[in-house]
């Protein structure tokens, strides 16, 4: 099992999995479609009703409702991604991003002994652009992967986005099998003939030799939020504002709540107006990689986080850009390639804002039977592509 995670970086303070990262944010690259005022959305009505019936809700519950409520959640029925959407992600900016990740998976597959089969599992695949670009590389390097049985498994709660993913990946060449009541709610075959299945829950993905990919996924998982008070740490809840009708506000729990048991530390906090027009805009929390690393310790090894520009540089983005530029005579395509490169790599844009982080089996970093020779002095970790320069083995 190898897991590649890419996310915005949370401050490296000790925050429990279920506890709040210190900053909440809207997506970094916004198209400016955010609601300007506080319209009474169906989600706001639903939340007010819920809070009136059962009392203030935790921030985690607020995020869960706003993002993935089956009837009204932000992610469930809309396509918020891409140039016309609310925010744009790296795979939507440049094909090179997904291509380099495709190379990363092949490089890891080779380094871990070229298994005869593997599952590529993606959590929150958006429009399916990233996995589509990865699969194109698998086809292009078909001679390397020719004896390997590959299947794709997508974990996605959004009905709308799963339909878009299916269209991107299969072009509906073979009709899709749908079964809304089953844990595998959709099945199909990609353009290149690879079986692909959709799940709402990671636990339903079959056990098997797997590579996992989580791109801008951990950021959208619900988190609890805490604030330090003279009485100690108190959990932040969302309640109805008694002063203004149809408005929500943050309140502090008067006494300790069960989630407080998870706090190990906390560093500063900053509130954004995430209570305005719930259901119409994205909510994300910065990922705390140090917490991920600590939780994984002992079970798996971790690498990173490292800045996106370093990872992509190590993966050979400059060479790939040159190949694509040399192939194209079309000025608009060349300009798009260069602009995409700048967006991904520029430290002031996505280059330093986003990070890569990998979880790997211990033996992958210890060398084991894949160590090239006994006298090799560099730690084996240096051979994990992206975290050091890509070198085909
Ligand atoms: N990886 C994509 C999209 C990131 S947006 C990209 O980089 O372009 C987050 C994605 O996670 C969306 O596809 C959203 O529908 C999905 N998602 C959000 N919460 C989820 C959950 N709890 N389980 C599964 N998918 C979820």
Short mmCIF file of C-alpha atoms and ligand atoms in Angstrom, two decimals:
data_model
loop_
_atom_site.label_atom_id
_atom_site.label_comp_id
_atom_site.label_asym_id
_atom_site.label_seq_id
_atom_site.Cartn_x
_atom_site.Cartn_y
_atom_site.Cartn_z
CA UNK A 1 0.00 0.00 0.00
CA UNK A 2 1.38 3.37 -0.97
CA UNK A 3 -0.59 6.52 -0.30
CA UNK A 4 0.06 9.86 -1.92
CA UNK A 5 -1.59 12.85 -0.33
CA UNK A 6 -1.49 16.40 -1.59
CA UNK A 7 -3.07 19.20 0.34
CA UNK A 8 -2.70 22.69 1.63
CA UNK A 9 -0.38 22.72 4.62
CA UNK A 10 -1.71 23.21 8.10
CA UNK A 11 0.52 24.67 10.74
CA UNK A 12 2.75 22.00 12.18
CA UNK A 13 1.22 22.10 15.60
CA UNK A 14 -0.17 19.16 17.46
CA UNK A 15 -3.83 18.93 16.62
CA UNK A 16 -5.85 15.78 16.94
CA UNK A 17 -7.46 14.18 13.88
CA UNK A 18 -10.85 15.27 14.98
CA UNK A 19 -9.64 18.58 16.34
CA UNK A 20 -9.50 21.82 14.47
CA UNK A 21 -6.65 22.90 12.31
CA UNK A 22 -6.18 26.53 13.07
CA UNK A 23 -7.31 28.06 9.84
CA UNK A 24 -10.49 27.59 7.92
CA UNK A 25 -10.50 28.77 4.42
CA UNK A 26 -12.47 28.95 1.27
CA UNK A 27 -10.65 27.38 -1.67
CA UNK A 28 -7.45 29.21 -2.44
CA UNK A 29 -8.06 29.72 -6.12
CA UNK A 30 -11.49 31.15 -6.31
CA UNK A 31 -13.34 32.30 -9.42
CA UNK A 32 -15.06 35.02 -7.40
CA UNK A 33 -18.46 33.33 -7.50
CA UNK A 34 -18.86 33.44 -3.73
CA UNK A 35 -22.17 34.72 -2.38
CA UNK A 36 -21.88 38.41 -1.45
CA UNK A 37 -24.47 38.52 1.31
CA UNK A 38 -26.40 36.06 3.42
CA UNK A 39 -29.21 34.60 1.32
CA UNK A 40 -31.47 32.15 3.12
CA UNK A 41 -30.34 29.02 1.32
CA UNK A 42 -32.18 25.68 1.67
CA UNK A 43 -29.15 24.51 3.68
CA UNK A 44 -29.42 27.47 6.07
CA UNK A 45 -33.12 26.68 6.58
CA UNK A 46 -32.24 23.02 7.22
CA UNK A 47 -29.52 23.95 9.74
CA UNK A 48 -31.75 26.41 11.60
CA UNK A 49 -34.43 23.73 11.85
CA UNK A 50 -31.89 21.18 13.06
CA UNK A 51 -30.37 23.51 15.68
CA UNK A 52 -33.84 24.53 16.90
CA UNK A 53 -34.75 20.87 17.36
CA UNK A 54 -31.57 19.45 18.87
CA UNK A 55 -29.43 22.40 19.98
CA UNK A 56 -26.11 23.88 18.73
CA UNK A 57 -24.03 21.59 16.50
CA UNK A 58 -20.28 20.97 16.43
CA UNK A 59 -18.20 22.50 13.63
CA UNK A 60 -17.60 18.94 12.39
CA UNK A 61 -21.31 18.38 12.05
CA UNK A 62 -21.72 21.77 10.37
CA UNK A 63 -19.02 20.87 7.79
CA UNK A 64 -20.53 17.44 7.22
CA UNK A 65 -24.00 18.87 6.60
CA UNK A 66 -22.83 21.76 4.44
CA UNK A 67 -20.54 19.65 2.27
CA UNK A 68 -22.04 16.19 2.01
CA UNK A 69 -25.67 16.24 3.18
CA UNK A 70 -27.28 13.82 0.66
CA UNK A 71 -30.01 16.29 -0.30
CA UNK A 72 -28.42 19.74 -0.11
CA UNK A 73 -24.66 19.37 0.42
CA UNK A 74 -22.28 21.62 -1.52
CA UNK A 75 -20.46 18.66 -3.06
CA UNK A 76 -23.46 16.51 -3.77
CA UNK A 77 -25.33 18.03 -6.70
CA UNK A 78 -23.04 20.54 -8.30
CA UNK A 79 -19.90 20.75 -10.35
CA UNK A 80 -17.91 23.34 -8.44
CA UNK A 81 -14.57 22.63 -10.07
CA UNK A 82 -12.77 24.06 -13.05
CA UNK A 83 -12.54 27.48 -14.65
CA UNK A 84 -16.29 28.12 -14.50
CA UNK A 85 -16.70 26.64 -11.01
CA UNK A 86 -15.95 28.03 -7.57
CA UNK A 87 -12.37 26.86 -7.47
CA UNK A 88 -9.78 25.26 -9.66
CA UNK A 89 -7.39 22.47 -8.71
CA UNK A 90 -3.99 21.52 -10.15
CA UNK A 91 -5.18 18.68 -12.44
CA UNK A 92 -7.69 21.11 -13.97
CA UNK A 93 -4.91 23.63 -14.59
CA UNK A 94 -2.44 21.44 -16.47
CA UNK A 95 -2.34 17.90 -17.86
CA UNK A 96 1.30 17.73 -16.76
CA UNK A 97 0.26 17.46 -13.11
CA UNK A 98 -1.62 14.16 -13.56
CA UNK A 99 0.96 12.84 -16.00
CA UNK A 100 3.73 13.25 -13.44
CA UNK A 101 1.62 11.49 -10.81
CA UNK A 102 1.09 8.67 -13.31
CA UNK A 103 4.86 8.37 -13.56
CA UNK A 104 5.08 8.43 -9.75
CA UNK A 105 2.74 5.43 -9.42
CA UNK A 106 4.61 3.45 -12.09
CA UNK A 107 7.91 4.28 -10.42
CA UNK A 108 6.56 3.07 -7.05
CA UNK A 109 5.06 -0.03 -8.64
CA UNK A 110 8.49 -0.84 -10.05
CA UNK A 111 10.31 -0.05 -6.84
CA UNK A 112 8.00 -2.25 -4.80
CA UNK A 113 8.55 -5.35 -6.90
CA UNK A 114 6.22 -5.02 -9.93
CA UNK A 115 3.18 -6.76 -8.48
CA UNK A 116 1.08 -8.71 -11.00
CA UNK A 117 -1.99 -6.67 -10.09
CA UNK A 118 -2.85 -3.44 -8.30
CA UNK A 119 -5.81 -1.25 -7.47
CA UNK A 120 -5.54 2.49 -7.96
CA UNK A 121 -7.84 4.00 -5.33
CA UNK A 122 -8.65 7.71 -5.47
CA UNK A 123 -10.45 9.54 -2.66
CA UNK A 124 -12.59 12.45 -3.88
CA UNK A 125 -11.73 12.40 -7.60
CA UNK A 126 -13.50 15.69 -8.50
CA UNK A 127 -14.13 15.73 -12.24
CA UNK A 128 -11.97 12.63 -12.83
CA UNK A 129 -9.37 14.70 -14.66
CA UNK A 130 -6.47 13.59 -12.46
CA UNK A 131 -7.14 9.86 -12.69
CA UNK A 132 -7.82 10.30 -16.43
CA UNK A 133 -4.37 11.86 -16.93
CA UNK A 134 -2.77 9.12 -14.81
CA UNK A 135 -4.46 6.39 -16.87
CA UNK A 136 -3.30 8.02 -20.11
CA UNK A 137 0.29 7.63 -18.87
CA UNK A 138 -0.42 3.99 -17.96
CA UNK A 139 -1.56 3.47 -21.57
CA UNK A 140 1.46 5.29 -22.98
CA UNK A 141 3.75 3.13 -20.84
CA UNK A 142 1.70 0.02 -21.62
CA UNK A 143 4.81 -1.93 -22.50
CA UNK A 144 6.08 -1.49 -18.93
CA UNK A 145 2.75 -2.39 -17.31
CA UNK A 146 1.71 -5.04 -19.83
CA UNK A 147 1.62 -7.98 -17.41
CA UNK A 148 -0.10 -6.08 -14.65
CA UNK A 149 -3.81 -6.28 -13.96
CA UNK A 150 -4.97 -2.77 -13.02
CA UNK A 151 -8.35 -1.71 -11.64
CA UNK A 152 -9.55 1.75 -10.60
CA UNK A 153 -11.65 2.40 -7.46
CA UNK A 154 -13.15 5.82 -6.84
CA UNK A 155 -14.50 6.93 -3.46
CA UNK A 156 -16.96 9.72 -4.14
CA UNK A 157 -20.05 10.98 -2.30
CA UNK A 158 -21.21 13.38 -4.99
CA UNK A 159 -23.76 12.06 -7.45
CA UNK A 160 -23.12 14.92 -9.85
CA UNK A 161 -19.34 14.55 -9.78
CA UNK A 162 -19.48 10.75 -10.12
CA UNK A 163 -21.46 11.22 -13.36
CA UNK A 164 -18.84 13.67 -14.64
CA UNK A 165 -16.03 11.26 -13.62
CA UNK A 166 -17.76 8.44 -15.48
CA UNK A 167 -18.04 10.55 -18.61
CA UNK A 168 -14.39 11.65 -18.39
CA UNK A 169 -13.06 8.13 -17.88
CA UNK A 170 -15.33 5.90 -19.93
CA UNK A 171 -16.82 8.23 -22.56
CA UNK A 172 -19.70 5.78 -22.06
CA UNK A 173 -18.23 3.46 -24.69
CA UNK A 174 -19.51 0.55 -22.60
CA UNK A 175 -22.79 1.22 -20.70
CA UNK A 176 -22.32 1.80 -16.98
CA UNK A 177 -23.87 -0.53 -14.43
CA UNK A 178 -25.71 1.43 -11.74
CA UNK A 179 -27.08 0.25 -8.42
CA UNK A 180 -27.83 3.14 -6.06
CA UNK A 181 -28.51 0.81 -3.12
CA UNK A 182 -25.23 -1.10 -3.38
CA UNK A 183 -21.93 -0.08 -1.74
CA UNK A 184 -20.50 -0.24 -5.29
CA UNK A 185 -23.00 2.20 -6.74
CA UNK A 186 -21.57 2.35 -10.26
CA UNK A 187 -19.27 0.23 -12.41
CA UNK A 188 -17.79 0.74 -15.84
CA UNK A 189 -14.80 0.24 -18.09
CA UNK A 190 -12.41 3.09 -18.95
CA UNK A 191 -11.54 4.14 -22.49
CA UNK A 192 -8.38 2.06 -22.22
CA UNK A 193 -10.27 -1.03 -20.98
CA UNK A 194 -9.57 -0.79 -17.23
CA UNK A 195 -12.44 -1.71 -14.86
CA UNK A 196 -13.56 1.21 -12.71
CA UNK A 197 -15.93 1.15 -9.71
CA UNK A 198 -17.49 3.85 -7.51
CA UNK A 199 -18.06 3.72 -3.70
CA UNK A 200 -19.32 6.19 -1.14
CA UNK A 201 -17.14 4.76 1.61
CA UNK A 202 -13.49 3.72 1.60
CA UNK A 203 -14.35 0.65 3.68
CA UNK A 204 -16.25 -0.79 0.72
CA UNK A 205 -13.21 -0.83 -1.60
CA UNK A 206 -12.07 -4.46 -1.95
CA UNK A 207 -8.92 -5.50 -0.09
CA UNK A 208 -5.98 -5.91 -2.43
CA UNK A 209 -2.58 -4.55 -3.36
CA UNK A 210 -3.39 -0.87 -3.68
CA UNK A 211 -2.01 2.56 -4.41
CA UNK A 212 -4.07 5.36 -2.87
CA UNK A 213 -4.34 8.95 -4.00
CA UNK A 214 -5.91 11.75 -1.98
CA UNK A 215 -5.72 15.07 -3.79
CA UNK A 216 -7.34 18.01 -2.01
CA UNK A 217 -9.40 15.46 -0.10
CA UNK A 218 -8.32 15.58 3.54
CA UNK A 219 -8.98 19.32 3.47
CA UNK A 220 -12.72 18.74 3.12
CA UNK A 221 -13.14 16.18 5.91
CA UNK A 222 -15.06 17.51 8.93
CA UNK A 223 -13.02 18.83 11.85
CA UNK A 224 -13.85 19.87 15.40
CA UNK A 225 -12.84 23.33 16.50
CA UNK A 226 -11.56 24.45 19.90
CA UNK A 227 -10.70 27.71 21.58
CA UNK A 228 -8.60 28.34 24.68
CA UNK A 229 -10.52 30.13 27.44
CA UNK A 230 -9.61 31.02 31.04
CA UNK A 231 -11.46 27.81 31.99
CA UNK A 232 -9.36 25.69 29.61
CA UNK A 233 -10.07 24.39 26.10
CA UNK A 234 -13.65 24.67 24.99
CA UNK A 235 -15.23 23.29 21.85
CA UNK A 236 -16.71 25.79 19.38
CA UNK A 237 -20.30 25.12 18.28
CA UNK A 238 -22.56 26.64 15.64
CA UNK A 239 -25.78 28.17 16.96
CA UNK A 240 -28.53 30.51 15.75
CA UNK A 241 -27.72 34.20 16.22
CA UNK A 242 -30.39 35.58 18.59
CA UNK A 243 -29.76 39.18 17.39
CA UNK A 244 -30.18 38.69 13.63
CA UNK A 245 -32.82 36.52 12.03
CA UNK A 246 -31.67 33.72 9.71
CA UNK A 247 -28.05 34.02 10.78
CA UNK A 248 -25.71 31.54 12.42
CA UNK A 249 -22.90 32.33 14.84
CA UNK A 250 -20.12 30.53 16.69
CA UNK A 251 -20.56 29.87 20.42
CA UNK A 252 -18.33 28.21 22.97
CA UNK A 253 -19.42 25.08 24.81
CA UNK A 254 -19.95 26.02 28.47
CA UNK A 255 -18.19 22.85 29.66
CA UNK A 256 -15.94 20.10 28.37
CA UNK A 257 -17.21 18.05 25.37
CA UNK A 258 -16.19 14.48 24.37
CA UNK A 259 -14.07 15.70 21.42
CA UNK A 260 -11.78 17.58 23.84
CA UNK A 261 -10.22 14.28 24.78
CA UNK A 262 -8.39 14.43 21.42
CA UNK A 263 -6.59 17.74 21.96
CA UNK A 264 -2.82 17.53 22.29
CA UNK A 265 -2.09 21.12 21.53
CA UNK A 266 -3.41 24.03 19.55
CA UNK A 267 -1.85 27.07 17.97
CA UNK A 268 -3.84 30.21 17.38
CA UNK A 269 -7.07 30.52 15.51
CA UNK A 270 -8.68 32.69 12.96
CA UNK A 271 -12.33 32.76 12.03
CA UNK A 272 -13.52 33.33 8.53
CA UNK A 273 -17.06 33.97 7.52
CA UNK A 274 -17.86 30.36 6.90
CA UNK A 275 -21.39 30.78 8.31
CA UNK A 276 -22.66 32.87 5.42
CA UNK A 277 -24.96 31.14 2.90
CA UNK A 278 -24.11 27.57 3.87
CA UNK A 279 -24.31 25.07 1.03
CA UNK A 280 -23.24 27.57 -1.63
CA UNK A 281 -19.50 27.67 -0.99
CA UNK A 282 -16.75 25.26 -0.15
CA UNK A 283 -15.40 24.80 3.36
CA UNK A 284 -11.93 23.46 3.89
CA UNK A 285 -9.58 23.03 6.80
CA UNK A 286 -5.79 23.03 6.47
CA UNK A 287 -4.40 19.55 6.81
CA UNK A 288 -2.13 18.86 9.76
CA UNK A 289 0.52 16.61 8.26
CA UNK A 290 2.39 16.23 11.53
CA UNK A 291 -0.70 14.68 13.03
CA UNK A 292 -1.09 12.34 10.05
CA UNK A 293 2.54 11.31 10.46
CA UNK A 294 2.18 10.65 14.18
CA UNK A 295 -0.97 8.60 13.70
CA UNK A 296 0.73 6.52 10.99
CA UNK A 297 3.92 5.99 13.01
CA UNK A 298 4.70 2.39 13.67
CA UNK A 299 2.20 1.15 11.08
CA UNK A 300 3.68 2.79 7.98
CA UNK A 301 6.52 5.11 7.08
CA UNK A 302 5.92 8.64 5.85
CA UNK A 303 7.71 11.07 3.57
CA UNK A 304 7.15 14.82 3.38
CA UNK A 305 5.36 17.10 3.41
CA UNK A 306 7.34 18.77 0.66
CA UNK A 307 6.40 21.77 -1.38
CA UNK A 308 4.60 21.19 -4.63
CA UNK A 309 7.27 22.95 -6.71
CA UNK A 310 10.00 20.71 -5.27
CA UNK A 311 7.97 17.55 -5.83
CA UNK A 312 7.08 18.42 -9.42
CA UNK A 313 10.63 19.56 -10.19
CA UNK A 314 11.95 16.22 -8.91
CA UNK A 315 9.37 14.43 -11.05
CA UNK A 316 10.75 16.14 -14.16
CA UNK A 317 8.15 18.84 -14.86
CA UNK A 318 10.67 20.92 -16.82
CA UNK A 319 11.47 18.09 -19.21
CA UNK A 320 7.78 17.30 -19.72
CA UNK A 321 6.95 20.95 -20.35
CA UNK A 322 9.69 21.16 -22.96
CA UNK A 323 8.44 18.03 -24.75
CA UNK A 324 4.91 19.44 -24.92
CA UNK A 325 6.11 22.89 -26.03
CA UNK A 326 8.28 21.34 -28.75
CA UNK A 327 5.31 19.32 -29.99
CA UNK A 328 2.96 22.28 -30.29
CA UNK A 329 2.98 25.01 -32.95
CA UNK A 330 -0.23 26.52 -31.71
CA UNK A 331 0.58 29.79 -29.82
CA UNK A 332 -2.54 29.53 -27.63
CA UNK A 333 -1.63 25.97 -26.54
CA UNK A 334 1.94 27.01 -25.79
CA UNK A 335 0.70 29.97 -23.78
CA UNK A 336 -1.69 27.73 -21.84
CA UNK A 337 1.14 25.29 -21.06
CA UNK A 338 3.38 28.08 -19.80
CA UNK A 339 0.62 29.68 -17.72
CA UNK A 340 -0.27 26.29 -16.23
CA UNK A 341 3.38 25.68 -15.34
CA UNK A 342 3.59 29.08 -13.66
CA UNK A 343 0.42 28.46 -11.64
CA UNK A 344 1.65 25.06 -10.43
CA UNK A 345 5.25 26.04 -9.75
CA UNK A 346 5.37 29.71 -8.81
CA UNK A 347 6.05 29.88 -5.04
CA UNK A 348 3.58 32.77 -4.79
CA UNK A 349 0.85 30.71 -6.47
CA UNK A 350 0.48 26.97 -5.88
CA UNK A 351 4.20 26.13 -5.72
CA UNK A 352 4.62 26.70 -2.01
CA UNK A 353 1.04 26.70 -0.87
CA UNK A 354 0.47 23.00 -1.57
CA UNK A 355 2.38 20.00 -0.31
CA UNK A 356 2.93 16.35 -1.08
CA UNK A 357 3.01 13.70 1.59
CA UNK A 358 3.42 9.92 1.17
CA UNK A 359 2.66 6.97 3.40
CA UNK A 360 4.60 3.86 2.48
CA UNK A 361 5.26 0.38 3.86
CA UNK A 362 8.31 0.43 6.16
CA UNK A 363 10.23 -1.98 3.95
CA UNK A 364 9.96 0.50 1.07
CA UNK A 365 12.21 2.91 2.95
CA UNK A 366 14.39 0.33 4.63
CA UNK A 367 15.45 -1.15 1.32
CA UNK A 368 15.02 -4.85 1.94
CA UNK A 369 15.29 -6.93 -1.21
CA UNK A 370 15.10 -3.85 -3.40
CA UNK A 371 18.28 -2.28 -2.06
CA UNK A 372 20.65 -2.03 -4.95
CA UNK A 373 23.80 -2.92 -3.12
CA UNK A 374 24.99 -3.32 0.41
CA UNK A 375 27.46 -0.44 0.20
CA UNK A 376 24.83 2.07 -0.82
CA UNK A 377 25.21 4.79 1.78
CA UNK A 378 22.18 6.94 0.97
CA UNK A 379 19.00 6.01 2.79
CA UNK A 380 16.58 4.16 0.53
CA UNK A 381 14.06 6.96 1.05
CA UNK A 382 16.05 9.06 -1.39
CA UNK A 383 14.84 6.74 -4.12
CA UNK A 384 11.17 7.56 -3.72
CA UNK A 385 10.49 9.72 -6.75
CA UNK A 386 9.28 13.25 -6.13
CA UNK A 387 10.83 13.33 -2.66
CA UNK A 388 14.12 13.08 -4.50
CA UNK A 389 14.90 13.16 -8.20
CA UNK A 390 13.09 10.62 -10.34
CA UNK A 391 15.40 7.77 -11.32
CA UNK A 392 14.08 4.74 -13.17
CA UNK A 393 15.29 1.55 -11.50
N1 LIG B 1 -9.35 15.56 -6.25
C1 LIG B 1 -10.12 16.47 -7.05
C2 LIG B 1 -11.29 17.12 -6.32
C3 LIG B 1 -11.05 17.74 -4.97
S1 LIG B 1 -12.53 18.44 -4.31
C4 LIG B 1 -9.23 17.51 -7.67
O1 LIG B 1 -8.15 17.75 -7.16
O2 LIG B 1 -9.61 18.12 -8.68
C5 LIG B 1 -13.03 17.20 -3.11
C6 LIG B 1 -13.62 15.94 -3.69
O3 LIG B 1 -13.93 15.06 -2.60
C7 LIG B 1 -14.91 16.09 -4.48
O4 LIG B 1 -14.89 15.12 -5.51
C8 LIG B 1 -15.98 15.76 -3.42
O5 LIG B 1 -17.22 15.41 -3.98
C9 LIG B 1 -15.30 14.65 -2.68
N2 LIG B 1 -15.74 14.44 -1.31
C10 LIG B 1 -15.97 15.37 -0.35
N3 LIG B 1 -16.24 14.78 0.83
C11 LIG B 1 -16.19 13.46 0.62
C12 LIG B 1 -16.36 12.30 1.46
N4 LIG B 1 -16.66 12.43 2.73
N5 LIG B 1 -16.20 11.07 0.90
C13 LIG B 1 -15.89 10.93 -0.42
N6 LIG B 1 -15.71 11.99 -1.26
C14 LIG B 1 -15.86 13.22 -0.75
#
